[in-house]
Coordinates of C-alpha atoms in Angstrom, one line a residue:
M29 CA -0.5 -12.7 10.5
A30 CA -2.1 -13.2 13.4
Q31 CA -4.5 -10.7 15.1
G32 CA -3.7 -9.2 17.6
K33 CA -4.4 -6.3 19.9
G34 CA -2.1 -3.5 17.7
L35 CA -0.5 -3.9 14.4
P36 CA 3.4 -3.8 13.9
T37 CA 5.0 -1.0 13.2
R38 CA 6.7 0.1 9.5
D39 CA 10.4 -1.4 11.0
E40 CA 9.2 -4.6 12.6
I41 CA 8.0 -5.7 9.3
N42 CA 10.5 -8.2 7.5
D43 CA 12.7 -6.4 4.8
Q44 CA 11.2 -9.5 2.3
F45 CA 7.9 -8.3 2.6
K46 CA 8.3 -4.8 1.5
W47 CA 8.7 -2.6 -1.5
D48 CA 12.4 -1.4 -2.3
L49 CA 12.3 2.4 -3.5
T50 CA 15.4 2.4 -4.4
D51 CA 14.4 1.1 -7.7
V52 CA 13.0 4.8 -8.1
Y53 CA 15.6 6.9 -6.1
Q54 CA 18.5 5.4 -4.3
S55 CA 18.0 8.0 -1.7
E56 CA 15.6 11.1 -0.4
E57 CA 18.7 13.1 -1.1
E58 CA 18.9 12.0 -4.5
W59 CA 15.0 12.8 -5.0
K60 CA 15.9 16.2 -3.3
E61 CA 18.3 17.1 -6.2
E62 CA 15.8 15.8 -9.4
F63 CA 13.1 17.7 -7.7
N64 CA 15.1 21.1 -7.7
Q65 CA 16.5 20.4 -11.1
V66 CA 13.3 20.3 -12.4
K67 CA 12.0 23.2 -10.5
G68 CA 14.5 25.3 -12.3
K69 CA 13.2 23.9 -15.6
V70 CA 9.9 25.3 -15.2
A71 CA 11.2 28.6 -16.4
E72 CA 12.2 27.5 -19.4
I73 CA 8.8 26.5 -20.8
K74 CA 7.6 29.8 -20.9
K75 CA 10.3 30.7 -23.5
Y76 CA 8.0 29.2 -25.6
Q77 CA 5.0 30.9 -25.0
G78 CA 3.5 33.0 -28.2
Q79 CA 6.1 31.0 -30.5
L80 CA 3.7 26.9 -31.2
G81 CA 2.5 28.4 -34.6
N82 CA 5.9 29.9 -35.6
S83 CA 7.3 26.3 -36.9
A84 CA 7.3 22.6 -37.0
E85 CA 10.7 23.2 -34.4
D86 CA 9.5 25.4 -31.9
L87 CA 6.4 23.1 -31.5
L88 CA 8.3 19.8 -31.5
Q89 CA 10.8 21.5 -28.8
L90 CA 8.0 22.4 -26.4
L91 CA 6.1 19.4 -26.4
N92 CA 9.7 17.5 -25.7
L93 CA 10.0 19.7 -22.8
S94 CA 6.8 19.2 -21.4
T95 CA 6.9 15.8 -21.7
Q96 CA 10.4 15.6 -19.9
L97 CA 9.1 17.2 -16.9
S98 CA 5.9 15.4 -17.0
R99 CA 8.2 11.9 -16.8
V100 CA 10.5 13.1 -14.1
L101 CA 7.7 14.6 -11.9
A102 CA 5.8 11.0 -12.8
R103 CA 9.1 9.5 -11.0
L104 CA 9.1 11.9 -8.2
F105 CA 5.7 11.4 -7.3
T106 CA 6.3 8.0 -7.0
Y107 CA 8.9 7.6 -4.5
A108 CA 6.8 10.5 -2.6
Q109 CA 3.4 8.8 -2.4
R110 CA 4.5 4.9 -1.8
K111 CA 6.9 6.2 0.7
N112 CA 3.6 8.0 2.2
D113 CA 1.8 5.2 1.5
Q114 CA 3.8 3.1 3.6
D115 CA 3.0 5.1 6.5
T116 CA 0.6 7.9 6.5
T117 CA 1.5 8.8 10.3
N118 CA 5.3 9.9 8.6
N119 CA 5.1 13.7 8.7
Q120 CA 8.1 13.3 6.7
Y121 CA 6.7 11.7 3.8
Q122 CA 3.4 13.8 3.9
A123 CA 5.7 16.5 3.1
L124 CA 7.0 14.6 0.3
V125 CA 3.9 14.5 -1.4
S126 CA 3.0 18.0 -0.5
K127 CA 5.9 19.7 -2.4
I128 CA 5.6 17.5 -5.3
Q129 CA 2.0 18.3 -5.3
G130 CA 2.8 21.9 -5.3
L131 CA 5.6 21.3 -7.8
S132 CA 3.4 19.8 -10.4
N133 CA 1.0 22.1 -9.9
Q134 CA 3.9 24.5 -11.0
V135 CA 4.2 23.3 -13.9
S136 CA 0.6 22.4 -14.7
S137 CA 0.3 26.1 -14.5
A138 CA 3.6 27.0 -16.8
T139 CA 2.3 24.5 -19.5
A140 CA -1.1 25.9 -19.8
F141 CA -1.2 27.9 -22.5
I142 CA 0.3 25.0 -24.5
V143 CA -3.4 23.3 -25.8
P144 CA -5.0 26.8 -26.4
E145 CA -2.2 27.6 -28.7
I146 CA -2.1 24.5 -30.3
I147 CA -5.9 24.8 -31.0
Q148 CA -5.4 28.5 -32.4
I149 CA -3.0 27.1 -35.2
P150 CA -5.0 26.5 -38.1
V151 CA -5.5 22.6 -39.0
D152 CA -3.9 22.6 -42.3
K153 CA -1.0 24.4 -40.8
L154 CA -1.0 22.0 -38.0
E155 CA -0.9 19.1 -40.6
E156 CA 1.8 20.8 -42.6
F157 CA 4.2 21.1 -39.4
L158 CA 3.5 17.0 -39.6
A159 CA 4.2 16.2 -42.7
N160 CA 7.6 18.1 -43.0
N161 CA 8.9 17.1 -39.5
E162 CA 9.4 13.5 -38.8
D163 CA 10.1 13.7 -35.4
L164 CA 6.5 15.6 -34.3
K165 CA 4.9 12.9 -35.7
L166 CA 5.6 11.4 -32.4
Y167 CA 2.9 13.7 -31.6
Q168 CA 0.2 12.4 -34.0
Q169 CA -2.5 11.4 -31.4
Y170 CA -1.6 13.7 -29.0
L171 CA -2.9 16.6 -31.4
D172 CA -6.0 14.8 -32.9
D173 CA -7.0 14.5 -29.3
I174 CA -6.5 18.1 -28.8
I175 CA -8.5 19.1 -32.0
R176 CA -11.3 16.5 -31.4
R177 CA -11.8 18.3 -27.2
K178 CA -11.2 21.8 -29.4
E179 CA -14.6 23.1 -28.0
H180 CA -14.1 22.2 -24.3
F181 CA -10.5 24.1 -24.1
L182 CA -9.8 28.2 -22.9
S183 CA -8.0 30.8 -23.5
P184 CA -4.3 30.6 -22.6
E185 CA -4.6 32.9 -19.5
E186 CA -7.9 30.9 -18.6
E187 CA -6.3 27.5 -18.8
R188 CA -3.4 29.2 -16.7
I189 CA -6.0 30.1 -13.8
M190 CA -7.8 26.4 -14.5
A191 CA -4.0 25.3 -13.7
L192 CA -3.6 27.2 -10.7
T193 CA -6.6 25.5 -8.8
G194 CA -5.1 22.2 -9.1
E195 CA -3.5 22.3 -5.5
L196 CA -6.9 23.2 -4.2
A197 CA -8.9 20.8 -6.0
Q198 CA -6.9 18.0 -4.6
G199 CA -7.7 19.1 -1.3
P200 CA -11.1 17.1 -0.8
E201 CA -9.5 13.5 -1.4
N202 CA -6.4 14.7 0.5
I203 CA -8.3 15.6 3.7
F204 CA -10.3 12.5 3.3
G205 CA -7.3 10.0 3.3
M206 CA -5.9 11.8 6.4
I207 CA -9.4 11.4 8.0
N208 CA -9.6 7.5 6.8
N209 CA -6.2 6.2 7.3
A210 CA -4.2 8.6 9.6
D211 CA -7.1 9.9 12.3
M212 CA -9.8 7.1 11.9
E213 CA -9.5 5.3 15.6
F214 CA -11.3 2.1 15.4
P215 CA -12.3 0.5 18.8
T216 CA -11.4 -3.6 20.0
I217 CA -14.3 -6.1 19.8
E218 CA -14.1 -9.7 21.0
N219 CA -14.0 -12.6 18.4
E220 CA -15.7 -15.7 18.7
A221 CA -12.7 -17.1 20.4
G222 CA -13.5 -14.4 23.3
E223 CA -10.1 -12.8 22.5
E224 CA -9.9 -8.6 22.1
V225 CA -9.0 -8.0 19.0
K226 CA -8.6 -4.1 17.2
V227 CA -10.7 -3.3 14.3
T228 CA -8.9 -2.2 11.3
H229 CA -9.5 -1.3 7.6
G230 CA -7.1 -4.5 6.6
R231 CA -9.8 -6.7 9.2
Y232 CA -12.8 -5.0 9.1
V233 CA -13.9 -7.4 5.8
E234 CA -12.1 -10.8 7.5
L235 CA -14.2 -10.2 10.7
L236 CA -17.3 -9.6 8.7
K237 CA -16.8 -13.7 7.3
S238 CA -16.6 -15.0 11.0
D239 CA -18.9 -18.1 12.2
S240 CA -20.2 -15.5 14.9
R241 CA -22.8 -13.7 13.8
Q242 CA -22.8 -11.4 17.3
V243 CA -18.8 -10.9 15.8
R244 CA -19.9 -9.6 12.2
K245 CA -23.1 -7.5 14.0
D246 CA -20.3 -6.1 16.6
V247 CA -17.4 -5.2 14.1
F248 CA -20.0 -4.0 11.6
E249 CA -21.3 -1.7 14.3
A250 CA -18.2 -0.7 15.2
Y251 CA -16.8 0.4 12.3
Y252 CA -19.6 2.5 11.3
E253 CA -19.8 3.9 14.2
Q254 CA -16.8 5.7 13.6
Y255 CA -17.8 7.4 10.4
Q256 CA -21.0 8.0 11.6
K257 CA -19.2 10.3 14.2
Q258 CA -17.6 12.2 11.2
K259 CA -20.6 12.0 8.8
N260 CA -20.7 16.2 8.9
T261 CA -16.9 16.7 8.1
I262 CA -16.8 13.9 5.7
A263 CA -20.1 14.9 4.0
T264 CA -18.6 18.5 3.6
T265 CA -15.4 17.1 2.3
L266 CA -17.4 14.7 -0.7
S267 CA -19.8 17.6 -1.3
T268 CA -16.6 20.2 -1.7
N269 CA -15.0 17.5 -4.2
I270 CA -18.1 17.2 -6.4
K271 CA -18.6 21.2 -6.6
K272 CA -14.8 20.6 -8.0
D273 CA -16.1 18.7 -10.8
L274 CA -19.1 20.9 -10.7
F275 CA -16.5 23.7 -11.5
R276 CA -14.4 22.0 -14.0
M277 CA -17.9 20.9 -15.7
R278 CA -19.2 24.1 -16.1
A279 CA -15.8 26.0 -17.3
R280 CA -15.3 23.7 -20.0
D281 CA -19.2 24.0 -21.2
Y282 CA -19.9 20.4 -20.7
S283 CA -23.6 19.1 -20.1
S284 CA -22.6 17.0 -17.0
C285 CA -20.1 16.2 -14.7
L286 CA -20.6 12.5 -16.0
E287 CA -19.9 13.6 -19.9
A288 CA -16.9 15.7 -18.8
A289 CA -15.2 13.0 -17.1
L290 CA -15.7 10.1 -19.6
D291 CA -14.9 12.5 -22.5
A292 CA -11.3 12.6 -21.8
N293 CA -11.0 9.0 -22.9
N294 CA -13.6 9.5 -25.5
I295 CA -16.0 7.3 -24.0
P296 CA -19.2 8.2 -24.9
V297 CA -22.0 8.7 -21.7
E298 CA -23.9 5.9 -23.4
V299 CA -21.5 3.4 -22.4
Y300 CA -21.7 4.5 -18.3
N301 CA -25.8 4.6 -18.7
N302 CA -25.6 1.5 -20.8
L303 CA -24.3 -0.4 -17.6
L304 CA -26.5 1.0 -14.9
K305 CA -29.7 0.2 -17.2
T306 CA -28.2 -3.3 -18.2
V307 CA -27.7 -4.5 -14.7
K308 CA -30.7 -2.7 -13.3
G309 CA -32.3 -5.2 -15.6
N310 CA -31.3 -8.2 -14.3
L311 CA -31.2 -7.5 -10.6
D312 CA -33.4 -11.0 -10.1
P313 CA -30.1 -13.2 -10.2
M314 CA -29.1 -11.1 -7.3
Y315 CA -32.3 -10.8 -5.5
D316 CA -31.8 -15.0 -5.8
Y317 CA -28.5 -15.4 -4.3
V318 CA -29.6 -13.0 -1.2
D319 CA -32.2 -15.7 -1.1
L320 CA -29.8 -18.7 -1.2
K321 CA -27.5 -17.1 1.2
R322 CA -30.4 -16.7 3.8
E323 CA -31.4 -20.4 3.5
A324 CA -27.9 -21.5 3.4
L325 CA -27.4 -19.7 6.7
G326 CA -30.4 -21.0 8.1
V327 CA -31.7 -17.4 9.4
D328 CA -35.1 -16.1 9.2
E329 CA -34.0 -12.8 8.3
L330 CA -30.3 -12.0 6.3
H331 CA -28.7 -9.1 7.3
I332 CA -26.5 -6.7 5.8
Y333 CA -23.2 -7.8 7.9
D334 CA -24.3 -11.2 7.1
L335 CA -23.4 -10.7 3.3
Y336 CA -19.6 -11.8 3.2
T337 CA -20.1 -14.4 5.2
P338 CA -19.4 -17.7 3.4
L339 CA -21.8 -20.2 2.3
V340 CA -19.8 -22.7 3.1
K341 CA -18.4 -23.3 6.6
D342 CA -15.9 -25.4 8.2
V343 CA -13.1 -25.0 5.1
E344 CA -10.0 -24.0 5.8
M345 CA -9.1 -21.9 2.6
K346 CA -6.3 -19.9 5.1
I347 CA -3.4 -19.2 2.5
D348 CA 0.0 -17.9 3.4
Y349 CA 2.3 -15.8 1.3
K350 CA 4.5 -18.4 -0.2
E351 CA 1.7 -20.5 -1.1
A352 CA -0.3 -17.7 -2.2
K353 CA 2.6 -16.9 -4.9
E354 CA 2.8 -20.6 -6.1
I355 CA -0.8 -20.9 -7.0
V356 CA -0.6 -17.6 -8.8
L357 CA 2.5 -18.5 -10.8
E358 CA 0.2 -22.1 -11.9
A359 CA -3.2 -19.9 -12.5
L360 CA -1.8 -17.6 -14.8
Q361 CA 0.1 -20.4 -17.3
P362 CA -2.0 -19.9 -20.0
L363 CA -0.9 -16.6 -20.3
G364 CA 2.6 -18.1 -21.2
D365 CA 6.2 -18.4 -19.8
K366 CA 7.1 -14.9 -20.7
Y367 CA 4.5 -13.6 -18.9
L368 CA 5.5 -15.9 -15.8
E369 CA 8.7 -14.8 -15.9
V370 CA 7.5 -11.1 -15.2
V371 CA 5.2 -12.1 -12.5
N372 CA 8.3 -14.2 -11.3
K373 CA 10.4 -10.7 -11.2
A374 CA 7.9 -8.9 -9.4
F375 CA 8.1 -11.4 -6.8
E376 CA 11.7 -12.0 -6.2
S377 CA 12.7 -8.2 -6.7
N378 CA 10.6 -6.2 -3.9
W379 CA 7.9 -4.9 -6.3
I380 CA 5.1 -5.5 -3.5
D381 CA 4.6 -4.6 0.2
V382 CA 2.9 -7.7 1.6
Y383 CA 1.6 -6.8 5.2
E384 CA -0.5 -4.1 7.1
N385 CA 1.9 -2.3 9.3
K386 CA 0.7 1.0 11.3
G387 CA -0.2 4.1 9.6
K388 CA -0.1 1.7 6.0
R389 CA -2.3 2.6 3.1
S390 CA -5.7 0.7 3.5
G391 CA -6.9 -1.3 0.3
A392 CA -4.4 -2.6 -2.8
Y393 CA -3.2 -0.8 -5.6
S394 CA -0.6 -1.2 -8.2
A395 CA 1.6 2.0 -9.1
G396 CA 4.4 3.2 -10.8
C397 CA 6.3 5.2 -13.0
Y398 CA 8.2 4.8 -16.7
D399 CA 11.8 5.1 -15.2
A400 CA 10.9 2.1 -12.5
H401 CA 9.0 -1.3 -12.3
P402 CA 5.5 -1.2 -10.8
Y403 CA 5.0 -1.6 -7.4
I404 CA 2.0 -3.2 -5.3
L405 CA 0.5 -2.4 -2.4
L406 CA -1.0 -5.1 -0.4
N407 CA -2.3 -5.5 3.5
Y408 CA -2.5 -9.3 3.3
T409 CA -4.1 -11.6 6.4
G410 CA -3.8 -14.8 4.5
E411 CA -7.9 -14.7 3.4
M412 CA -9.0 -16.0 -0.1
N413 CA -9.6 -12.8 -1.1
D414 CA -6.0 -11.7 -0.4
L415 CA -5.2 -14.4 -3.2
F416 CA -7.2 -12.8 -5.4
T417 CA -6.2 -9.4 -4.6
L418 CA -2.3 -10.1 -5.2
T419 CA -3.4 -12.0 -8.5
H420 CA -5.6 -8.5 -9.3
E421 CA -2.9 -6.3 -8.7
L422 CA -0.4 -8.4 -10.4
G423 CA -2.5 -7.8 -13.6
H424 CA -2.1 -4.3 -13.0
A425 CA 1.2 -4.4 -12.4
L426 CA 1.9 -6.4 -15.8
H427 CA -0.4 -4.2 -17.8
S428 CA 2.4 -1.2 -17.1
Y429 CA 5.4 -3.0 -17.3
Y430 CA 4.0 -3.9 -21.0
S431 CA 2.9 -0.8 -22.1
N432 CA 6.1 1.0 -20.6
Q433 CA 8.3 -1.9 -22.4
E434 CA 6.5 -1.1 -25.9
Q435 CA 5.2 2.3 -26.2
P436 CA 7.0 5.6 -25.8
Y437 CA 6.5 7.7 -22.6
L438 CA 4.0 9.9 -24.1
Y439 CA 1.6 6.6 -24.9
S440 CA 2.6 4.0 -21.8
D441 CA -0.2 4.9 -19.8
Y442 CA -3.5 2.8 -20.1
S443 CA -6.8 4.5 -19.3
I444 CA -8.5 3.7 -16.3
F445 CA -10.8 2.0 -18.7
V446 CA -8.9 -0.6 -20.0
A447 CA -7.2 -1.0 -16.8
E448 CA -9.6 -3.2 -15.0
V449 CA -9.6 -5.5 -18.0
A450 CA -6.3 -6.6 -17.1
S451 CA -6.4 -7.1 -13.5
T452 CA -9.4 -9.2 -13.7
V453 CA -8.5 -11.3 -16.8
N454 CA -6.0 -12.7 -13.7
E455 CA -8.6 -13.1 -11.8
S456 CA -10.9 -15.1 -13.9
L457 CA -8.0 -17.1 -14.7
L458 CA -7.2 -18.1 -11.0
I459 CA -11.1 -19.0 -10.4
Q460 CA -11.1 -21.3 -13.4
H461 CA -7.7 -22.5 -12.2
L462 CA -8.6 -23.0 -8.4
L463 CA -12.1 -24.8 -9.8
K464 CA -10.7 -27.2 -11.9
K465 CA -7.9 -28.1 -9.3
T466 CA -9.9 -28.9 -6.4
D467 CA -11.7 -32.5 -6.5
D468 CA -13.4 -31.8 -3.0
E469 CA -16.9 -31.0 -3.3
T470 CA -17.0 -28.7 -0.5
K471 CA -14.1 -26.7 -1.5
K472 CA -15.3 -26.1 -4.9
K473 CA -18.8 -24.7 -2.7
Y474 CA -16.3 -22.4 -1.4
L475 CA -14.8 -21.3 -4.5
L476 CA -18.0 -21.0 -6.3
N477 CA -19.1 -19.2 -3.8
H478 CA -16.1 -17.0 -3.8
Y479 CA -17.0 -16.3 -7.1
L480 CA -20.6 -15.8 -6.7
E481 CA -18.7 -12.7 -4.4
Q482 CA -16.6 -11.6 -7.1
F483 CA -20.0 -11.0 -9.0
R484 CA -21.8 -9.6 -6.5
G485 CA -18.7 -6.9 -5.5
T486 CA -17.5 -6.1 -8.6
V487 CA -20.3 -5.7 -11.2
Y488 CA -23.5 -5.4 -8.9
R489 CA -21.8 -3.2 -5.7
Q490 CA -19.7 -1.2 -8.2
T491 CA -22.5 -0.7 -10.7
M492 CA -24.5 0.3 -7.5
F493 CA -21.8 2.8 -6.3
A494 CA -21.5 4.2 -10.1
D495 CA -25.6 4.6 -9.9
Y496 CA -24.8 6.5 -6.7
E497 CA -22.1 8.6 -7.9
Q498 CA -24.1 9.7 -10.8
L499 CA -27.2 10.2 -8.7
I500 CA -25.4 13.2 -6.4
H501 CA -23.3 14.5 -8.9
Q502 CA -26.8 15.2 -11.0
L503 CA -28.4 16.4 -7.5
A504 CA -25.3 19.2 -7.1
E505 CA -25.9 20.3 -11.0
E506 CA -29.3 20.8 -9.6
G507 CA -28.5 23.1 -7.0
E508 CA -29.1 20.4 -4.1
A509 CA -27.1 20.8 -0.8
L510 CA -25.5 17.1 -0.3
T511 CA -26.3 17.0 3.4
P512 CA -25.4 13.8 5.5
N513 CA -29.3 12.7 5.9
L514 CA -29.6 13.4 2.0
L515 CA -26.2 11.2 1.1
S516 CA -27.4 8.8 3.6
K517 CA -31.4 8.6 2.6
R518 CA -30.3 8.2 -1.1
Y519 CA -27.5 5.3 -0.6
H520 CA -30.2 3.7 1.8
N521 CA -32.3 3.4 -1.1
L522 CA -30.2 2.4 -3.3
N523 CA -29.0 -0.8 -1.3
E524 CA -32.5 -1.5 -0.8
K525 CA -32.8 -1.6 -5.0
Y526 CA -30.1 -3.7 -6.0
Y527 CA -30.7 -6.2 -3.0
G528 CA -33.8 -6.5 -2.3
D529 CA -36.5 -7.3 -0.1
N530 CA -34.9 -10.5 1.0
L531 CA -32.1 -8.6 2.7
V532 CA -32.5 -6.2 6.1
I533 CA -30.6 -3.3 5.4
D534 CA -30.0 -2.3 8.4
D535 CA -29.3 1.8 9.2
K536 CA -25.5 1.9 9.7
I537 CA -25.1 0.7 5.9
D538 CA -26.4 3.8 5.7
I539 CA -23.2 5.8 6.3
E540 CA -21.1 3.5 3.8
W541 CA -20.8 6.1 1.6
A542 CA -18.8 8.0 4.1
R543 CA -15.9 5.5 3.6
I544 CA -15.5 4.7 -0.2
P545 CA -12.1 6.8 -1.8
H546 CA -13.4 6.3 -4.9
F547 CA -15.9 8.8 -4.5
Y548 CA -13.0 11.3 -5.3
Y549 CA -12.0 9.6 -8.2
N550 CA -14.2 11.3 -10.7
F551 CA -16.6 8.5 -12.1
Y552 CA -14.0 6.1 -11.7
V553 CA -15.7 2.8 -10.4
Y554 CA -17.8 2.0 -13.3
Q555 CA -15.1 0.7 -15.1
Y556 CA -14.1 -1.9 -12.3
A557 CA -18.1 -3.4 -13.7
T558 CA -16.9 -2.7 -17.4
G559 CA -13.6 -4.2 -16.9
F560 CA -15.0 -7.7 -15.0
S561 CA -17.5 -7.8 -18.4
A562 CA -14.8 -7.4 -20.8
A563 CA -12.6 -9.8 -18.9
V564 CA -14.7 -12.6 -18.9
A565 CA -15.3 -12.5 -22.4
L566 CA -11.0 -12.1 -22.8
S567 CA -10.8 -15.0 -20.5
E568 CA -12.9 -17.3 -22.0
Q569 CA -11.1 -16.6 -25.3
I570 CA -7.5 -17.1 -23.8
L571 CA -8.5 -20.4 -22.3
E572 CA -10.9 -22.1 -25.6
E573 CA -8.6 -20.4 -28.0
E574 CA -4.8 -20.2 -26.7
N575 CA -1.8 -19.0 -28.7
K576 CA -4.0 -16.9 -31.0
A577 CA -5.9 -15.3 -27.9
V578 CA -2.9 -15.1 -25.9
E579 CA -0.9 -13.2 -28.9
S580 CA -4.2 -10.9 -28.9
Y581 CA -4.3 -10.3 -25.3
L582 CA -0.4 -9.4 -24.9
E583 CA -0.6 -6.9 -28.2
F584 CA -3.6 -5.4 -25.8
L585 CA -1.6 -5.2 -22.7
K586 CA 1.7 -3.7 -24.8
S587 CA -1.5 -1.1 -26.4
G588 CA -0.8 1.6 -23.8
S589 CA -2.8 4.8 -24.8
S590 CA -1.4 4.1 -28.6
D591 CA -5.5 4.1 -29.1
Y592 CA -8.5 5.1 -27.2
P593 CA -9.7 2.4 -25.0
L594 CA -12.9 1.2 -27.3
E595 CA -10.9 0.6 -29.9
I596 CA -8.2 -0.9 -28.0
L597 CA -10.5 -3.4 -26.8
K598 CA -12.3 -3.6 -30.0
K599 CA -8.9 -4.9 -31.7
A600 CA -8.5 -7.4 -28.5
G601 CA -11.8 -9.2 -29.1
V602 CA -14.6 -7.3 -26.9
D603 CA -17.0 -4.8 -28.0
M604 CA -17.8 -2.2 -24.7
S605 CA -20.4 -0.1 -26.6
S606 CA -22.6 -3.0 -26.8
P607 CA -24.4 -4.1 -23.6
E608 CA -23.8 -7.9 -24.9
P609 CA -20.8 -8.6 -22.6
I610 CA -22.6 -6.9 -19.5
E611 CA -25.7 -9.3 -20.4
K612 CA -23.3 -12.2 -20.8
A613 CA -21.5 -11.4 -17.2
V614 CA -24.7 -11.4 -15.4
N615 CA -26.3 -14.6 -17.5
I616 CA -23.0 -16.6 -16.0
F617 CA -23.4 -15.3 -12.8
A618 CA -27.2 -16.1 -12.7
D619 CA -26.0 -19.8 -13.8
S620 CA -23.4 -19.5 -11.0
V621 CA -26.4 -19.1 -8.7
G622 CA -28.3 -22.0 -10.0
K623 CA -25.2 -24.2 -9.4
M624 CA -24.7 -23.3 -6.0
K625 CA -28.5 -23.9 -5.5
E626 CA -27.4 -27.5 -6.4
L627 CA -24.7 -28.4 -4.5
I628 CA -26.4 -26.9 -1.5

C-alpha cells in the first residue's frame, strides 16, 4: 500500500484482504447468546465443590464441564479479540473484550477449587480412579502435571482469591495496549522525496530502511519522542505488571518470577540462563556485523537508527501480496503437498487480515480457537520483512491447525516454547529458497543481509530483551523502584553490551523498553531465540533428510501439549537442554557474516 498522510479506515479495505470472523460466529447476536449460556453454566461448577474425591465419576463429570466451558470461552474470546484488534478505537469491540475477560475471570474463580481438591486426593486413590474409569484416562497427563506442581498450589479458598485477581492482573497489559495502539499519536516527517509521511507503528521500520540518513534519524527521533512523553505512565504500567508477577511468585512459593513463569511448562531455569550465557559468550560475531555495516554504509560512526539499513543499496525487493503468496507456496514445498493444501486454504478462505487500517492493532500474530481455523493479523506494506512475517505466522497457523486436528481440546494448545519453532522453520525454508532461486549477486547479498538481520533480531535482540526482562524482575524482587530513569539506564547499558563499541547508542533508544508489548507477557521473549535455534536444526534436517525428517516434523506439529515441550522437541530431534543448538545458531551467524564480508 502506498504511503500517505493517513491510514485508510476499516471500511476502505477490500474484503478479500480482511479476515472472515463468521467462521467463529455468524453475528454478534450469536456471540451474545453463547456468552449468556456460559454465564448460566458457571453455577453448575459449584455443585461439585467438595465432591471430587468421592468417586471417579464425580471427578470426570467436573473435569468434562470445566473443559467444555474453557473451550467455549476460547471461542468467545477469539471473536471478541479479533474484532477489537481490527479496530482498537471501536468502543463496541472494546466492550466485547471487557465482557469476555470478566466472564473468564468468573469461570476461573468458580473453578479455583478444582486443583486444590485434586491435590488432596491421595495419589493411590487417584491411580485407582484412573485404572477403573476408562474415560478419565483422557486426563492422565493433566492430573500428573498437577501432582508435579503440588507444592505450589494453595488451599481451595486461597485459590479462589487468586482467581479473583485475574481481571486486575490483566490491567497493566490492557492499559499499555490502549496507550500504544489507540492513544499514541505520531507526527509526520519528510521522506527522501520531500513528501510528508505520517509515522505509524507499521511504517516505522520501513522508514528506518530509507537510503536517506536524515529520514532514518528523523523517524527514529519522532517515534521515540512520543514514548519519552509517556515515560512516567508507561513505567508505572510496566512496574505494576512486574509487581503482579512478584505477587504470584511469592503467593505460590517460588524462588523467583522466572522460575514461576517457566514451571508451568516444566522448563528448568537453566534452559533460560543457558541461552543468556551462550549468546553473551558469542557477541564477537555481532560486533563484527556492526563493523561490517559501518564500513559498507561508508560512515565514520554507525548509529542505532542505521541498524535496519540494508547493506546492499538500489535493489528493488518490493513484493506485492499476490507475489508473496506464490513465493510462500514455492518455499514451503519441502514440507509436502498436504501441508501446502492447508496453506492454500488459509490464503483462499480469509484466514488473514492483510493491510494496516486506522486503529488496527500493530504488529502481527496468529491466533484462534479449537472450533475454528486460526486467524493471522498482518500489517503488510510490501517489504521483504513482510514476506517473512507472513511465512512466520503461517507456521504458527499450521501448527495450530494440525494440533487441533489431531489432539483432543485438552491437549490441543501447545506451549509457547515450541510455538516459535514452527514459525521459524518456515522462515528458514524461505531464506534457503530465496538464496537458491536468484542468480543475481546483488540480490543474493541483499537476501544474505536479510538473513543476518533475522539472526540479529531473533537470537541477539530477543536474548537482550530476555536479559532485560530478567534484570528488571530481579530488581523488583530486591525491592528496587522501577523508575523511568532506572529502566532507561539499564536498557542503555544492555545495548552497549550486545552491540559493542562500534555502534553509537543514541540516547533516544534508552526509552525503547516503553514500546515492547512482550514485556507484559511474563518471560515470553526468550522463546524466540530458543525457537530459532531449534528451527535451524530442524530445517536443515528437513532439507537434508527429506521424507523421514518431514514425517517427524509433521508429527511434532500434531503433538500439541500431549507431552512437555522439551520432550516433544527431543522426539523431533533437538535437545534444548543442551547449549548445542544455540551454539550452532550463533556459529551459522558468524559464518554468514564472513560470507557477507567476502561479497561486499
